[in-house]
Amino acid sequence: MKYVSTRGSAAALDFQGVTLAGLASDGGLYVPQSWPRFTEGEIADMAGLPYAELAVRVMAPFVAGSLSEEELRDLCTRAYGSFAHDAVTPLVQFDQQHWLLELFHGPTLAFKDVALQLLGRLFEHFLSRSDDHLTIVGATSGDTGSAAIDAVAGRERIDIFMLHPEGRVSDVQRRQMTTVLAPNVHNIAIDGSFDDAQAMVKHMFVDPEMTGKYRITAVNSINWARLMAQVVYYFAAALQLGVPQRKIAFSVPTGNFGDVFAGYVAAQMGLPIERLVVATNINDILHRALSSGDYSAGAVTPTAAPSMDIQVSSNFERLLFDAGGRDGPALAEQMRGFETNSAMQLTNAQRQGAAGLFTSARANAAEMELAMAWAAQHCGEIIDPHTAIGLHAARHAQIDPAVPVVTLATAHPAKFGDAVEKATGQHPELPARMGDLFDREERYDRLPGTYDAVRDFVAGNATQSA
Ligand SMILES: *Cc1c(COP(=O)(O)O)cnc(C)c1O
């Protein structure tokens, strides 16, 4: 499988190349040259497979040429063996139409583990082939950071630098990152927002002074391998609920548009998806873009669902590329306009391409709390604030009652215990394996919100590439 950049001028790469590169050299994001497609019979044959084996079936076409089926199976078995639940992503019922897909049984209690436990092992596997060294630079609004750090802590050929907006992640989220004391882990608290931090990371990828010396890569969902791994649980849930004999819908708490784009990929591969509901909080650039074509970033407003407090959704570019006719040069120009003005209009082709599959909805704080209270009172389920935004959107999306709607549970409620208690009166406990989180030693550096400060810090602490 070959991958092309959404901005049309970077060279096409194979799976190993895009995994190690992260962002394309022209500033774009990699997507497969064409979508592999399963027949209805092939999808029916996947029913009942263990998760790791399903992962091999779904991902095999994407890694072709870079990994043998045996290598892929070994990596998946080890990655999904790190989960605390044998089903990996179990499905729970709310009512006759609504379901919950629990994606938080990995080591750091958010859905990001599903992809990052695999990505850490992919990095190690590919680096050992060339005896090279990798410098991971990432920005996190909370959950990516801990999941990435857990996935690479202590691995010899990797240094990780993780930026988080100081004071804007929850105590549990911060401690899950800063209490990992492995020498290859560098946590940096930035004086600024998540978008500021993400902009610095993107800048570093195109800074020749850095890319000339270090093999810098991303673990943000701009890395294709992450999206690929997330496609698997759309298949897992759909097969449980009777696909391909019926259609299915998903509601996805959305920030950077990575998770819901994986649903779009599943649909391109033949999974009969009726609707993908893009659920946002009051930071609603995606809701505005999908409902009116207006993609314009405002200031970020902090909410009780911090992993969705995002105004610029990197992966949206992948949808604009694919739905808009795959015109790299035109998209490059459109994105340059966005980078200058923080605003752009979607083209008619992009709007129509998205409208076939996507619906969007936005939830404010009161709606989020009501959804948490409904789940607790009517179904005995305690859900986290992000998941609650997804559930609110699912229940208001007016989906045909014959179509099951699966809300993705993106985080364990104990990661956001105070917000959950406020809405439900119940305080969710951390799983026993994390009971001592608040007793562990923390370590991190604070830096001003400037690119130069971050660049100098990374240059002073990273290992140069071979
Ligand atoms: C990262 C995250 C999201 C947003 O996912 P995207 O792929 O960025 O859209 C939603 N909920 C939680 C809990 C997250 O950690």
CSV table of N, CA, C and O in Angstrom, one decimal, residues 344-402:
chain,number,residue,atom,x,y,z
A,344,MET,N,-12.0,29.6,6.7
A,344,MET,CA,-12.2,29.3,5.3
A,344,MET,C,-13.6,28.7,5.1
A,344,MET,O,-14.2,28.4,6.0
A,345,GLN,N,-14.0,28.7,3.8
A,345,GLN,CA,-15.3,28.1,3.5
A,345,GLN,C,-15.0,26.8,2.8
A,345,GLN,O,-14.1,26.6,2.0
A,346,LEU,N,-15.8,25.8,3.2
A,346,LEU,CA,-15.7,24.5,2.5
A,346,LEU,C,-16.3,24.7,1.1
A,346,LEU,O,-17.2,25.5,0.8
A,347,THR,N,-15.7,23.9,0.1
A,347,THR,CA,-16.2,24.0,-1.2
A,347,THR,C,-17.5,23.2,-1.3
A,347,THR,O,-17.8,22.4,-0.4
A,348,ASN,N,-18.3,23.3,-2.4
A,348,ASN,CA,-19.5,22.6,-2.5
A,348,ASN,C,-19.2,21.1,-2.5
A,348,ASN,O,-20.0,20.3,-1.9
A,349,ALA,N,-18.1,20.7,-3.2
A,349,ALA,CA,-17.8,19.3,-3.3
A,349,ALA,C,-17.5,18.7,-1.9
A,349,ALA,O,-17.9,17.6,-1.5
A,350,GLN,N,-16.7,19.5,-1.1
A,350,GLN,CA,-16.4,19.1,0.2
A,350,GLN,C,-17.6,18.9,1.1
A,350,GLN,O,-17.8,18.0,1.8
A,351,ARG,N,-18.5,19.9,1.0
A,351,ARG,CA,-19.8,19.8,1.8
A,351,ARG,C,-20.6,18.7,1.4
A,351,ARG,O,-21.1,17.9,2.3
A,352,GLN,N,-20.8,18.5,0.1
A,352,GLN,CA,-21.6,17.4,-0.3
A,352,GLN,C,-21.0,16.0,0.0
A,352,GLN,O,-21.7,15.1,0.4
A,353,GLY,N,-19.7,15.9,-0.2
A,353,GLY,CA,-19.0,14.7,0.1
A,353,GLY,C,-19.1,14.3,1.6
A,353,GLY,O,-19.2,13.1,1.9
A,354,ALA,N,-19.1,15.3,2.5
A,354,ALA,CA,-19.3,15.0,3.9
A,354,ALA,C,-20.7,14.8,4.3
A,354,ALA,O,-21.0,13.9,5.2
A,355,ALA,N,-21.7,15.4,3.6
A,355,ALA,CA,-23.1,15.3,4.0
A,355,ALA,C,-23.6,13.9,3.9
A,355,ALA,O,-24.6,13.6,4.6
A,356,GLY,N,-23.1,13.1,3.0
A,356,GLY,CA,-23.6,11.8,2.8
A,356,GLY,C,-23.5,10.9,4.1
A,356,GLY,O,-24.3,10.0,4.3
A,357,LEU,N,-22.5,11.2,4.9
A,357,LEU,CA,-22.2,10.3,6.0
A,357,LEU,C,-22.3,11.0,7.4
A,357,LEU,O,-22.7,10.4,8.4
A,358,PHE,N,-21.9,12.3,7.4
A,358,PHE,CA,-21.8,13.0,8.7
A,358,PHE,C,-23.0,13.8,9.1
A,358,PHE,O,-23.6,14.4,8.2
A,359,THR,N,-23.3,13.8,10.4
A,359,THR,CA,-24.2,14.7,11.0
A,359,THR,C,-23.4,15.3,12.1
A,359,THR,O,-22.5,14.6,12.6
A,360,SER,N,-23.7,16.5,12.6
A,360,SER,CA,-23.0,17.0,13.7
A,360,SER,C,-24.0,17.5,14.7
A,360,SER,O,-25.1,17.9,14.4
A,361,ALA,N,-23.6,17.6,16.0
A,361,ALA,CA,-24.4,18.1,17.1
A,361,ALA,C,-23.4,18.7,18.1
A,361,ALA,O,-22.3,18.2,18.3
A,362,ARG,N,-23.9,19.7,18.9
A,362,ARG,CA,-23.0,20.3,19.8
A,362,ARG,C,-23.8,20.2,21.2
A,362,ARG,O,-25.0,20.4,21.2
A,363,ALA,N,-23.0,20.0,22.3
A,363,ALA,CA,-23.7,20.0,23.6
A,363,ALA,C,-23.0,21.0,24.5
A,363,ALA,O,-21.8,21.1,24.5
A,364,ASN,N,-23.8,21.7,25.2
A,364,ASN,CA,-23.3,22.7,26.2
A,364,ASN,C,-23.2,21.9,27.6
A,364,ASN,O,-23.5,20.8,27.7
A,365,ALA,N,-22.7,22.7,28.6
A,365,ALA,CA,-22.4,22.0,29.9
A,365,ALA,C,-23.7,21.4,30.5
A,365,ALA,O,-23.6,20.3,31.0
A,366,ALA,N,-24.8,22.1,30.4
A,366,ALA,CA,-26.0,21.5,31.0
A,366,ALA,C,-26.5,20.2,30.2
A,366,ALA,O,-26.9,19.3,30.9
A,367,GLU,N,-26.4,20.2,28.9
A,367,GLU,CA,-26.8,19.0,28.1
A,367,GLU,C,-25.8,17.9,28.4
A,367,GLU,O,-26.3,16.7,28.5
A,368,MET,N,-24.6,18.2,28.6
A,368,MET,CA,-23.6,17.1,29.0
A,368,MET,C,-23.9,16.5,30.3
A,368,MET,O,-24.0,15.3,30.5
A,369,GLU,N,-24.3,17.4,31.3
A,369,GLU,CA,-24.6,16.9,32.6
A,369,GLU,C,-25.9,16.0,32.6
A,369,GLU,O,-26.0,15.0,33.3
A,370,LEU,N,-26.9,16.5,31.8
A,370,LEU,CA,-28.1,15.7,31.7
A,370,LEU,C,-27.9,14.4,31.1
A,370,LEU,O,-28.5,13.4,31.6
A,371,ALA,N,-27.0,14.3,30.2
A,371,ALA,CA,-26.7,13.0,29.5
A,371,ALA,C,-26.1,12.0,30.6
A,371,ALA,O,-26.4,10.9,30.6
A,372,MET,N,-25.1,12.6,31.4
A,372,MET,CA,-24.5,11.7,32.4
A,372,MET,C,-25.6,11.3,33.4
A,372,MET,O,-25.6,10.1,33.8
A,373,ALA,N,-26.5,12.2,33.8
A,373,ALA,CA,-27.5,11.8,34.8
A,373,ALA,C,-28.5,10.8,34.2
A,373,ALA,O,-28.9,9.9,34.9
A,374,TRP,N,-28.9,11.0,32.9
A,374,TRP,CA,-29.8,10.0,32.3
A,374,TRP,C,-29.1,8.6,32.3
A,374,TRP,O,-29.8,7.6,32.6
A,375,ALA,N,-27.9,8.5,31.9
A,375,ALA,CA,-27.2,7.2,31.8
A,375,ALA,C,-27.2,6.5,33.2
A,375,ALA,O,-27.4,5.3,33.3
A,376,ALA,N,-26.9,7.4,34.2
A,376,ALA,CA,-26.8,6.8,35.6
A,376,ALA,C,-28.2,6.4,36.1
A,376,ALA,O,-28.3,5.3,36.6
A,377,GLN,N,-29.2,7.2,35.9
A,377,GLN,CA,-30.5,6.9,36.5
A,377,GLN,C,-31.3,5.9,35.7
A,377,GLN,O,-32.0,5.1,36.3
A,378,HIS,N,-31.2,5.9,34.4
A,378,HIS,CA,-32.0,5.0,33.5
A,378,HIS,C,-31.3,3.7,33.2
A,378,HIS,O,-32.0,2.7,32.8
A,379,CYS,N,-30.0,3.7,33.2
A,379,CYS,CA,-29.3,2.5,32.7
A,379,CYS,C,-28.2,2.0,33.7
A,379,CYS,O,-27.5,1.1,33.4
A,380,GLY,N,-28.0,2.7,34.8
A,380,GLY,CA,-27.0,2.3,35.8
A,380,GLY,C,-25.6,2.4,35.2
A,380,GLY,O,-24.7,1.7,35.7
A,381,GLU,N,-25.4,3.3,34.3
A,381,GLU,CA,-24.0,3.4,33.7
A,381,GLU,C,-23.4,4.8,34.0
A,381,GLU,O,-24.1,5.8,33.8
A,382,ILE,N,-22.2,4.8,34.6
A,382,ILE,CA,-21.5,6.0,34.9
A,382,ILE,C,-20.6,6.3,33.7
A,382,ILE,O,-19.8,5.5,33.3
A,383,ILE,N,-20.8,7.5,33.0
A,383,ILE,CA,-20.0,7.8,31.8
A,383,ILE,C,-19.3,9.1,32.1
A,383,ILE,O,-19.7,9.9,32.9
A,384,ASP,N,-18.2,9.3,31.3
A,384,ASP,CA,-17.4,10.5,31.5
A,384,ASP,C,-17.9,11.7,30.7
A,384,ASP,O,-18.8,11.5,29.9
A,385,PRO,N,-17.5,12.9,30.9
A,385,PRO,CA,-18.0,14.1,30.2
A,385,PRO,C,-17.9,14.0,28.7
A,385,PRO,O,-18.8,14.5,28.0
A,386,HIS,N,-16.8,13.5,28.2
A,386,HIS,CA,-16.7,13.4,26.7
A,386,HIS,C,-17.7,12.4,26.1
A,386,HIS,O,-18.4,12.7,25.2
A,387,THR,N,-17.8,11.3,26.8
A,387,THR,CA,-18.8,10.3,26.3
A,387,THR,C,-20.2,10.8,26.4
A,387,THR,O,-21.0,10.6,25.6
A,388,ALA,N,-20.4,11.7,27.5
A,388,ALA,CA,-21.8,12.2,27.6
A,388,ALA,C,-22.1,13.2,26.5
A,388,ALA,O,-23.3,13.2,26.1
A,389,ILE,N,-21.1,13.9,26.0
A,389,ILE,CA,-21.4,14.7,24.8
A,389,ILE,C,-21.8,13.9,23.6
A,389,ILE,O,-22.7,14.2,22.9
A,390,GLY,N,-21.1,12.7,23.5
A,390,GLY,CA,-21.4,11.8,22.4
A,390,GLY,C,-22.9,11.3,22.6
A,390,GLY,O,-23.6,11.2,21.6
A,391,LEU,N,-23.2,10.9,23.8
A,391,LEU,CA,-24.5,10.3,24.1
A,391,LEU,C,-25.6,11.4,23.8
A,391,LEU,O,-26.7,11.1,23.2
A,392,HIS,N,-25.4,12.6,24.2
A,392,HIS,CA,-26.4,13.7,24.0
A,392,HIS,C,-26.6,13.8,22.5
A,392,HIS,O,-27.8,13.8,22.0
A,393,ALA,N,-25.5,13.8,21.7
A,393,ALA,CA,-25.6,13.9,20.2
A,393,ALA,C,-26.4,12.7,19.7
A,393,ALA,O,-27.2,12.9,18.8
A,394,ALA,N,-26.0,11.5,20.2
A,394,ALA,CA,-26.7,10.3,19.6
A,394,ALA,C,-28.2,10.3,19.8
A,394,ALA,O,-28.9,10.0,18.9
A,395,ARG,N,-28.6,10.8,21.0
A,395,ARG,CA,-30.0,10.8,21.3
A,395,ARG,C,-30.8,11.9,20.6
A,395,ARG,O,-32.0,11.9,20.6
A,396,HIS,N,-30.1,12.9,20.1
A,396,HIS,CA,-30.8,14.0,19.4
A,396,HIS,C,-30.5,14.0,17.9
A,396,HIS,O,-30.9,14.9,17.2
A,397,ALA,N,-29.9,12.9,17.4
A,397,ALA,CA,-29.5,12.9,15.9
A,397,ALA,C,-30.6,12.5,15.0
A,397,ALA,O,-30.5,12.5,13.8
A,398,GLN,N,-31.8,12.0,15.6
A,398,GLN,CA,-32.9,11.6,14.7
A,398,GLN,C,-32.5,10.5,13.8
A,398,GLN,O,-32.8,10.6,12.6
A,399,ILE,N,-31.9,9.5,14.3
A,399,ILE,CA,-31.5,8.3,13.4
A,399,ILE,C,-32.7,7.4,13.4
A,399,ILE,O,-33.4,7.2,14.5
A,400,ASP,N,-33.0,6.8,12.3
A,400,ASP,CA,-34.0,5.8,12.1
A,400,ASP,C,-34.0,4.8,13.3
A,400,ASP,O,-33.0,4.2,13.5
A,401,PRO,N,-35.1,4.6,13.9
A,401,PRO,CA,-35.2,3.7,15.1
A,401,PRO,C,-34.7,2.3,14.9
A,401,PRO,O,-34.4,1.6,15.8
A,402,ALA,N,-34.8,1.9,13.6
A,402,ALA,CA,-34.3,0.5,13.3
A,402,ALA,C,-32.8,0.4,13.3
A,402,ALA,O,-32.3,-0.7,13.2
